[in-house]
Coordinates of C-alpha atoms and ligand atoms in Angstrom, one line a residue:
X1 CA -13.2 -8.7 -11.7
X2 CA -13.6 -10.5 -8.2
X3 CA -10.1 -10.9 -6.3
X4 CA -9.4 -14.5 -5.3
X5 CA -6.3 -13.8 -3.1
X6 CA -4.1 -10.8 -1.8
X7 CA -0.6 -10.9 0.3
X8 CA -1.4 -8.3 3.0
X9 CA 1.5 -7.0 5.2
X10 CA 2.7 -10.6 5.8
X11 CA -0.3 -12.6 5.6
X12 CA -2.3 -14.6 2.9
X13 CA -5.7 -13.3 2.3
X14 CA -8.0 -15.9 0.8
X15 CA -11.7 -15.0 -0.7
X16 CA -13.6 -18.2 1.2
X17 CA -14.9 -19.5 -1.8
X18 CA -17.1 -22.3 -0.3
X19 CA -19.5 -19.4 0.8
X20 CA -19.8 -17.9 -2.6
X21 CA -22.1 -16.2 -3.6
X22 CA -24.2 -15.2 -1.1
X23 CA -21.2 -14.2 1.5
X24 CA -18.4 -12.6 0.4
X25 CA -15.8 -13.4 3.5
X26 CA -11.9 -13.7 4.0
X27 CA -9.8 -15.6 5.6
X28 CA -6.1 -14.4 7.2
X29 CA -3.5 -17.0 6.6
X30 CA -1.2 -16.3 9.3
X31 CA 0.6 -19.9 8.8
X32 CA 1.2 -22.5 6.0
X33 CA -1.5 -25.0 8.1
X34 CA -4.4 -22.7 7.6
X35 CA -3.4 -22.3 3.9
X36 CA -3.3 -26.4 4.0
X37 CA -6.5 -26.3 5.8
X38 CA -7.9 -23.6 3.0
X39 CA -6.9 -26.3 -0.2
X40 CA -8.6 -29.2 1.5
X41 CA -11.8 -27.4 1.8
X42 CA -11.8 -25.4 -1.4
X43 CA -12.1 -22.5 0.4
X44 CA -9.1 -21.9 -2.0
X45 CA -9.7 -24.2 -5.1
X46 CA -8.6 -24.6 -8.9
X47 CA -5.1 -25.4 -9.7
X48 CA -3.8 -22.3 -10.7
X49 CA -5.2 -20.3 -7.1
X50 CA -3.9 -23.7 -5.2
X51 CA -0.3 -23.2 -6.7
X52 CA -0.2 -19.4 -5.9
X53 CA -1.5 -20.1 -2.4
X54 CA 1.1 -22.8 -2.0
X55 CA 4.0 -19.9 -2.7
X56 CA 2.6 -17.9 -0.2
X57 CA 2.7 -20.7 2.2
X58 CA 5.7 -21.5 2.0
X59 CA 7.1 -18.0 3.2
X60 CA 4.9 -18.7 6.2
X61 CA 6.4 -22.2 6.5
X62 CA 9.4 -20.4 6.0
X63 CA 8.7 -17.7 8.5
X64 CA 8.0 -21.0 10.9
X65 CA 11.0 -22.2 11.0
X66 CA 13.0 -19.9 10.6
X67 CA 14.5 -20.3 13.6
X68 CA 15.8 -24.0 13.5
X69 CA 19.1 -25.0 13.6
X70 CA 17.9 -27.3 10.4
X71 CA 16.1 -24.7 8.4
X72 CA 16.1 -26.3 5.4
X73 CA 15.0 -29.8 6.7
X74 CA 12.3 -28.2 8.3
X75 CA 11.2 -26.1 5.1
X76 CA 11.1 -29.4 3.1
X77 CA 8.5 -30.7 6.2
X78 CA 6.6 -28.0 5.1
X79 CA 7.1 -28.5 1.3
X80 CA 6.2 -32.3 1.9
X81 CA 3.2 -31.5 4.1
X82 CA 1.4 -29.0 2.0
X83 CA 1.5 -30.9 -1.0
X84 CA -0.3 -33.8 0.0
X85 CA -4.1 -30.6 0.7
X86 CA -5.3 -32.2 -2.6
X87 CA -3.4 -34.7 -5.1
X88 CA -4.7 -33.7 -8.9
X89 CA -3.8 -29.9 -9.9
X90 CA 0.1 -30.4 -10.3
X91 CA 0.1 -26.7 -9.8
X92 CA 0.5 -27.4 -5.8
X93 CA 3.4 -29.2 -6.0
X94 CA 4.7 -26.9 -8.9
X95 CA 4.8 -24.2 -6.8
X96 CA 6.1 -25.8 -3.3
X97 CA 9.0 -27.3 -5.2
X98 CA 9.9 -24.5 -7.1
X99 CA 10.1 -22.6 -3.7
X100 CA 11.8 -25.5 -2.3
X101 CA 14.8 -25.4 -5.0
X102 CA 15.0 -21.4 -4.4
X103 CA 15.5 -21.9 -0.5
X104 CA 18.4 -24.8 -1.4
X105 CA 19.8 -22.5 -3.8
X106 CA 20.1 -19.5 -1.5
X107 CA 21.2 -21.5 1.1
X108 CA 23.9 -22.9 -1.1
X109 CA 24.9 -19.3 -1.5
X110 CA 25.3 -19.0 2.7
X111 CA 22.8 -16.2 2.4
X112 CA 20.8 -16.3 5.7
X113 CA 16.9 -17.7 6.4
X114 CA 15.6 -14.3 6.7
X115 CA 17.3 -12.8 3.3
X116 CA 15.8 -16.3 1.9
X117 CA 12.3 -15.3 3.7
X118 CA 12.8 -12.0 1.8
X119 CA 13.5 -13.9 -1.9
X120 CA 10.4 -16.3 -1.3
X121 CA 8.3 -13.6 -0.4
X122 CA 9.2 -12.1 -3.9
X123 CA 9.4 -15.1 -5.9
X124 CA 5.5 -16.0 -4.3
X125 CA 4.3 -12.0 -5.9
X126 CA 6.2 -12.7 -8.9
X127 CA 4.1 -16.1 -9.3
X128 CA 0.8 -14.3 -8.8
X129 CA 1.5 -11.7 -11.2
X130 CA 2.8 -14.1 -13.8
X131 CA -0.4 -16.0 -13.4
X132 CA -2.1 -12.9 -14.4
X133 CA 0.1 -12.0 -17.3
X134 CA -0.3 -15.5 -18.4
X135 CA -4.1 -15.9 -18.3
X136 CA -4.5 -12.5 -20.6
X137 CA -2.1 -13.9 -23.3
X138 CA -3.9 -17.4 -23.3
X139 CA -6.8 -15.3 -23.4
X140 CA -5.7 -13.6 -26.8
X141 CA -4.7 -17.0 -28.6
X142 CA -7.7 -18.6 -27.1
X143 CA -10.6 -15.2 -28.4
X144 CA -8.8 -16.0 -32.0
X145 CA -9.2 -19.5 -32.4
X146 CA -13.5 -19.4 -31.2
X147 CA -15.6 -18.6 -34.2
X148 CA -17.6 -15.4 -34.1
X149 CA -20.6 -14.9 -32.5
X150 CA -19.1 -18.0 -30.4
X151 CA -21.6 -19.7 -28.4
X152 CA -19.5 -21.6 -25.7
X153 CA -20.2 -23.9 -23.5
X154 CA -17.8 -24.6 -19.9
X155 CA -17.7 -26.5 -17.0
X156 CA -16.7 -26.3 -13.7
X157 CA -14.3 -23.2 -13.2
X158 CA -11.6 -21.8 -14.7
X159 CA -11.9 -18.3 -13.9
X160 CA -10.3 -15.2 -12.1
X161 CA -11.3 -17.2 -9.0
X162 CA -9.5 -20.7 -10.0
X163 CA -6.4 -18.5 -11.0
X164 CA -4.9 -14.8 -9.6
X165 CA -7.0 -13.3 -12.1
X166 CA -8.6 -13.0 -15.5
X167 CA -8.7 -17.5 -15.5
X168 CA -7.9 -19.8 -18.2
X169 CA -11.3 -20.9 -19.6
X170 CA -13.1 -18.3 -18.2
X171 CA -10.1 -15.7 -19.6
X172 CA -10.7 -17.0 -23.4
X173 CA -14.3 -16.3 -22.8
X174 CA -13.5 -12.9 -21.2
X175 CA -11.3 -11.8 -23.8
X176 CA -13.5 -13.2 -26.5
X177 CA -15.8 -10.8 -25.4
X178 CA -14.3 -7.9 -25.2
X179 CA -13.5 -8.2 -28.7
X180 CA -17.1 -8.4 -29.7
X181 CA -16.9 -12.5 -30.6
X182 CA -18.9 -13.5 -27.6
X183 CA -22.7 -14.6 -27.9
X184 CA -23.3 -17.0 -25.3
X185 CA -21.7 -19.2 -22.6
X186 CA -23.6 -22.0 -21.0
X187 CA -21.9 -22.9 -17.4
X188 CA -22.4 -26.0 -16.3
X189 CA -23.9 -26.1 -12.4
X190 CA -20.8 -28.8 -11.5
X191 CA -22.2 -31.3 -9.1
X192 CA -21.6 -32.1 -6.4
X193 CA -20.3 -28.8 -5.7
X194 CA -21.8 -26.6 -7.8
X195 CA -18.6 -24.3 -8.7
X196 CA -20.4 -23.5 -12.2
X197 CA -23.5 -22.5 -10.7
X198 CA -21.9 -20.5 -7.8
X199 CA -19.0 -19.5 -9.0
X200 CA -18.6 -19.3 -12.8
X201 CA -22.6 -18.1 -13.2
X202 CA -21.7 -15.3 -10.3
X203 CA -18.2 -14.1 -11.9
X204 CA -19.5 -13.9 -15.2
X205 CA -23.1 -12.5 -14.1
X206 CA -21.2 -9.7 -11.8
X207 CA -18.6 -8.8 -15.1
X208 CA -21.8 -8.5 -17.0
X209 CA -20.7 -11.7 -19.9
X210 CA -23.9 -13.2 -21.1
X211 CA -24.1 -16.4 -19.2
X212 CA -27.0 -19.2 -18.8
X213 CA -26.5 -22.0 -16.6
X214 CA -27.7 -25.1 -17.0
X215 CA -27.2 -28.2 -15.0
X216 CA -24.9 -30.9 -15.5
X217 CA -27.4 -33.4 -17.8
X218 CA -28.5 -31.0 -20.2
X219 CA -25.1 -29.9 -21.6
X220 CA -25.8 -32.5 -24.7
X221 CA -28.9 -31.4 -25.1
X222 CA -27.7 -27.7 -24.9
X223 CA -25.3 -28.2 -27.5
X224 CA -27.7 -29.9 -30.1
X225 CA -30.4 -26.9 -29.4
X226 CA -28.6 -24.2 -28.8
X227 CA -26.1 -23.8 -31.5
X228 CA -23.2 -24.5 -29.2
X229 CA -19.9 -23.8 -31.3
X230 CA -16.7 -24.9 -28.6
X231 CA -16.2 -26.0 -25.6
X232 CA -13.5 -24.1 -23.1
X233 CA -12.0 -25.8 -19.9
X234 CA -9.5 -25.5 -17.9
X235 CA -7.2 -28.3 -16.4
X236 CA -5.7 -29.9 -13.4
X237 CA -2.7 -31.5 -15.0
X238 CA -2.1 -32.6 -18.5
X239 CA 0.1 -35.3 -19.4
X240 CA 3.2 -35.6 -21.6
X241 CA 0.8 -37.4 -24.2
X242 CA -2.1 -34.5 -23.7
X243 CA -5.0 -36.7 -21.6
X244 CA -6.0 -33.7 -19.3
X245 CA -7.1 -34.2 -15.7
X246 CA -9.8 -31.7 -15.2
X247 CA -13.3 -31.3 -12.6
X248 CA -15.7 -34.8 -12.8
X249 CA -18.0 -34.2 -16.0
X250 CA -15.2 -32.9 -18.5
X251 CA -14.7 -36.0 -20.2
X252 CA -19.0 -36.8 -20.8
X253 CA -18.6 -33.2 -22.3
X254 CA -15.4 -34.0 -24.4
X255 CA -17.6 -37.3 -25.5
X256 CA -20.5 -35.1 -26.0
X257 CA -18.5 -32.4 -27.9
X258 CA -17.2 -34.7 -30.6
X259 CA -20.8 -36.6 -31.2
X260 CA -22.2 -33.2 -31.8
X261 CA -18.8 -32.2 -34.3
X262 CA -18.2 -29.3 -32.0
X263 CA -14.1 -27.8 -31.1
X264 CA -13.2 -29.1 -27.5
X265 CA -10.6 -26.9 -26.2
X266 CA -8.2 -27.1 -23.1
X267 CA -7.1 -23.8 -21.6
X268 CA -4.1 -24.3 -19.5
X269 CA -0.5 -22.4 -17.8
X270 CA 2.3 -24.7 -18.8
X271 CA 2.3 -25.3 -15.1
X272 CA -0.2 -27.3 -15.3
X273 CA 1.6 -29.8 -17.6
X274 CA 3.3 -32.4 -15.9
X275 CA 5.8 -33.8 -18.5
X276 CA 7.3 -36.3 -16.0
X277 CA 4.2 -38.9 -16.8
X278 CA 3.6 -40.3 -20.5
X279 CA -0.4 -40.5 -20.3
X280 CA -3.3 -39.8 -18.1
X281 CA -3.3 -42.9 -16.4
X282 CA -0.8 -41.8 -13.5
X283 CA -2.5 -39.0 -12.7
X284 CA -3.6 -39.5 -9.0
X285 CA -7.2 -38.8 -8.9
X286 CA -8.3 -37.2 -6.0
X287 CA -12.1 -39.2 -4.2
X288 CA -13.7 -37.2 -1.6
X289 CA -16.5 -37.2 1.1
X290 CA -19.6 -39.6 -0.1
X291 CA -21.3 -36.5 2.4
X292 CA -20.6 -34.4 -0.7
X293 CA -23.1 -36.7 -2.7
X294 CA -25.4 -37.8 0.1
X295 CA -26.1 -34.1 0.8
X296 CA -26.3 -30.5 -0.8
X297 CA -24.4 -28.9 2.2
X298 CA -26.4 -29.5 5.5
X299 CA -29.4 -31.0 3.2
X300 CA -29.5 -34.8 3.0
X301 CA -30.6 -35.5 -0.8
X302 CA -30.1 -39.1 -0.9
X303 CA -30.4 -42.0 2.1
X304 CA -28.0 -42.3 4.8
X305 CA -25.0 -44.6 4.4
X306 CA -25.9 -45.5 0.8
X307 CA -22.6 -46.5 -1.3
X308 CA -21.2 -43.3 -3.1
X309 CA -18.4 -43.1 -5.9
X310 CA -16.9 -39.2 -5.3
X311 CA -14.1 -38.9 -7.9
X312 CA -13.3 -35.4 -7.8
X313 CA -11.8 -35.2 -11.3
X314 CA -11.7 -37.5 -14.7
X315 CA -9.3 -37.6 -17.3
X316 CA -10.4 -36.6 -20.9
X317 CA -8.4 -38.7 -23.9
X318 CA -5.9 -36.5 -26.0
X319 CA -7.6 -37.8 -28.9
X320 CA -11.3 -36.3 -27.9
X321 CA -9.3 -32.7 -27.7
X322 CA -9.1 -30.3 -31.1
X323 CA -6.4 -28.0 -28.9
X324 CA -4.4 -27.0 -26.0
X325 CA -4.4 -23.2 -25.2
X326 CA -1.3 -22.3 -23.2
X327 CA 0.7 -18.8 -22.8
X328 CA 2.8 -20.0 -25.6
X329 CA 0.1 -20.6 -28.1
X330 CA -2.4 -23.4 -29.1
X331 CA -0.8 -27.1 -29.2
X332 CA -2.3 -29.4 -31.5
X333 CA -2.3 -33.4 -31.8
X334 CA -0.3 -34.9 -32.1
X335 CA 0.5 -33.8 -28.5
X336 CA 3.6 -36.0 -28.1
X337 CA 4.9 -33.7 -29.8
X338 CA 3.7 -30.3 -29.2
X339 CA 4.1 -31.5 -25.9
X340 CA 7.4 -32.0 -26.1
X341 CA 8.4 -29.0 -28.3
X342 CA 6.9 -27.2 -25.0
X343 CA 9.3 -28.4 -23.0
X344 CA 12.3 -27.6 -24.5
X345 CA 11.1 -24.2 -25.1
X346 CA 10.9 -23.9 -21.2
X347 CA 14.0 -25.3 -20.3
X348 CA 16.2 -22.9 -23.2
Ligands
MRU1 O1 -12.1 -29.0 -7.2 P1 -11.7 -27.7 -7.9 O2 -12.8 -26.6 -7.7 O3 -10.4 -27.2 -7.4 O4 -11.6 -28.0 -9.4 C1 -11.2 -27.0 -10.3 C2 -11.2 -27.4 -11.7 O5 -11.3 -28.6 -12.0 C3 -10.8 -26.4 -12.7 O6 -11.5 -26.6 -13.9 C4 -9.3 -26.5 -12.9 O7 -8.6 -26.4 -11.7 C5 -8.8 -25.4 -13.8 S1 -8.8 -23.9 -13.0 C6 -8.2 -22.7 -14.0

């Protein structure tokens, strides 16, 4: 399974995904900026890989200013700085803050910036690995609730590369497979940037999963043809009422899902839940370069300076979506309430 991201004798190793797949490169993070740098171009991207790269940073960031007589003003610069890379996957912030409070805690405790240094550092691996863990049980409740000889169709992705390992969508459909229930999974190419066709086609190609990629208009058609049986995707943050923010094209499928009368399922860390908004309207939805749309990388595809709408994620309606797959188990409508039961299973 392809590596997204190591922590290498002080420094954060990122895969460069934007070069994927015909390069395999990496990039040495030696401070929180270049891991900043790394989220805005997706050289790092999906929320559960932007949150683990956000602990590491913030042990550089930490490692920064270390040295300043207002260490833990200075950390919360860096908190409030690397948060604002890309506004949708909650995971960023999820992981920045949490670091945050660990830093005020430990400074609370008069334990000094270096010993706090040290506890980041361990808190950052212990959010990588739990990532992991976390992805393989989702992956169990996920496999059981797909029919057999499940045909399934994704978008975007949600695999070891959009996570620390194994993914969310991607880990159903891995661990589907490796109990024999896996037929098919159409990957949708994901325009404008193609992480379906470069990235979820490659990892499931290279693992050997039966794959087919299609692009983004023919997933309808795909699932009227081709005996399409669910839908797995991942998630960029989910509201307290269950609308899910996840990569432009989720909710046509969602729409497309329930014409056709097939299971539309979310696959998602409870990080990725933000419970402090009621619906899917507050989540901040991240527009990017219309140079995205007017080209396929240095190839102009369309004429210069023409208008462009670049959303680089939709929210899909609670009510189009049969089920939730978290490392917890599979939450069902109403979400409210599932949703809620969630939460106070976290916080006992
Ligand atoms: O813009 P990206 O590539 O970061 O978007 C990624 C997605 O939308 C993924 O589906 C989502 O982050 C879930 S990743 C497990």
């Amino acid at each position: 399974m392809v590596e997204t991201m190591r922590w290498e004798q002080g420094s954060l190793v990122l895969l460069d995904q934007t070069l994927l797949p015909q390069k395999i490169e990496w990039i040495t993070c030696v401070d929180y900026k270049r891991v900043k740098v790394a989220i805005e171009r997706l050289e790092v991207r999906g929320a559960p890989a932007i949150g683990a790269a956000a602990a590491f940073a913030m042990v550089l960031g930490a490692r920064e200013v270390a040295d300043k007589p207002d260490f833990l003003g200075a950390l919360d610069a860096v908190r409030a700085d690397l948060i604002t890379a890309r506004p949708t996957a909650v995971n960023l912030a999820w992981a920045a803050n949490l670091q945050y409070a660990l830093a005020v805690r430990l400074n609370g405790e008069d334990k000094s910036p270096a010993a706090i240094i040290k506890a980041l550092e361990e808190k950052a691996e212990q959010i990588y690995a739990d990532d992991i863990t976390m992805n393989k049980r989702m992956g169990e409740y996920g496999a059981a609730v797909l029919p057999d000889a499940a045909v399934v169709l994704t978008h975007c992705n949600a695999g070891a590369l959009a996570t620390c390992g194994w993914g969310t969508a991607l880990g159903v459909i891995r661990s589907a497979y490796a109990q024999g229930k896996l037929k098919m999974v159409y990957a949708d190419e994901t325009r404008p940037l193609l992480q379906g066709a470069r990235l979820t086609a490659f990892e499931l190609f290279e693992d050997g999963i039966p794959v087919t990629l299609i692009t983004d208009n023919m997933a309808a058609w795909t699932m009227r043809t081709k005996g399409v049986n669910a839908v797995v995707v991942g998630a960029d943050r989910i509201a307290a009422n269950g609308d899910t923010a996840n990569k432009i094209g989720t909710y046509g499928v969602a729409l497309a899902a329930k014409a056709h009368g097939i299971p539309f399922y979310i696959a998602a860390p409870t990080s990725t839940f933000d419970f402090s908004i009621a619906t899917g309207a507050q989540i901040p939805i991240e527009e990017r370069k219309a140079n995205e749309v007017r080209h396929f990388r240095s190839e102009q595809t369309a004429p210069e300076g023409v208008a462009v709408f670049n959303p680089a994620f939709d929210v899909t309606p609670a009510e189009l979506i049969t089920g939730i797959i978290t490392e917890h188990g599979v939450l069902k409508a109403p979400y409210t309430e599932s949703i809620k039961k969630l939460q106070a299973l976290l916080q006992d």
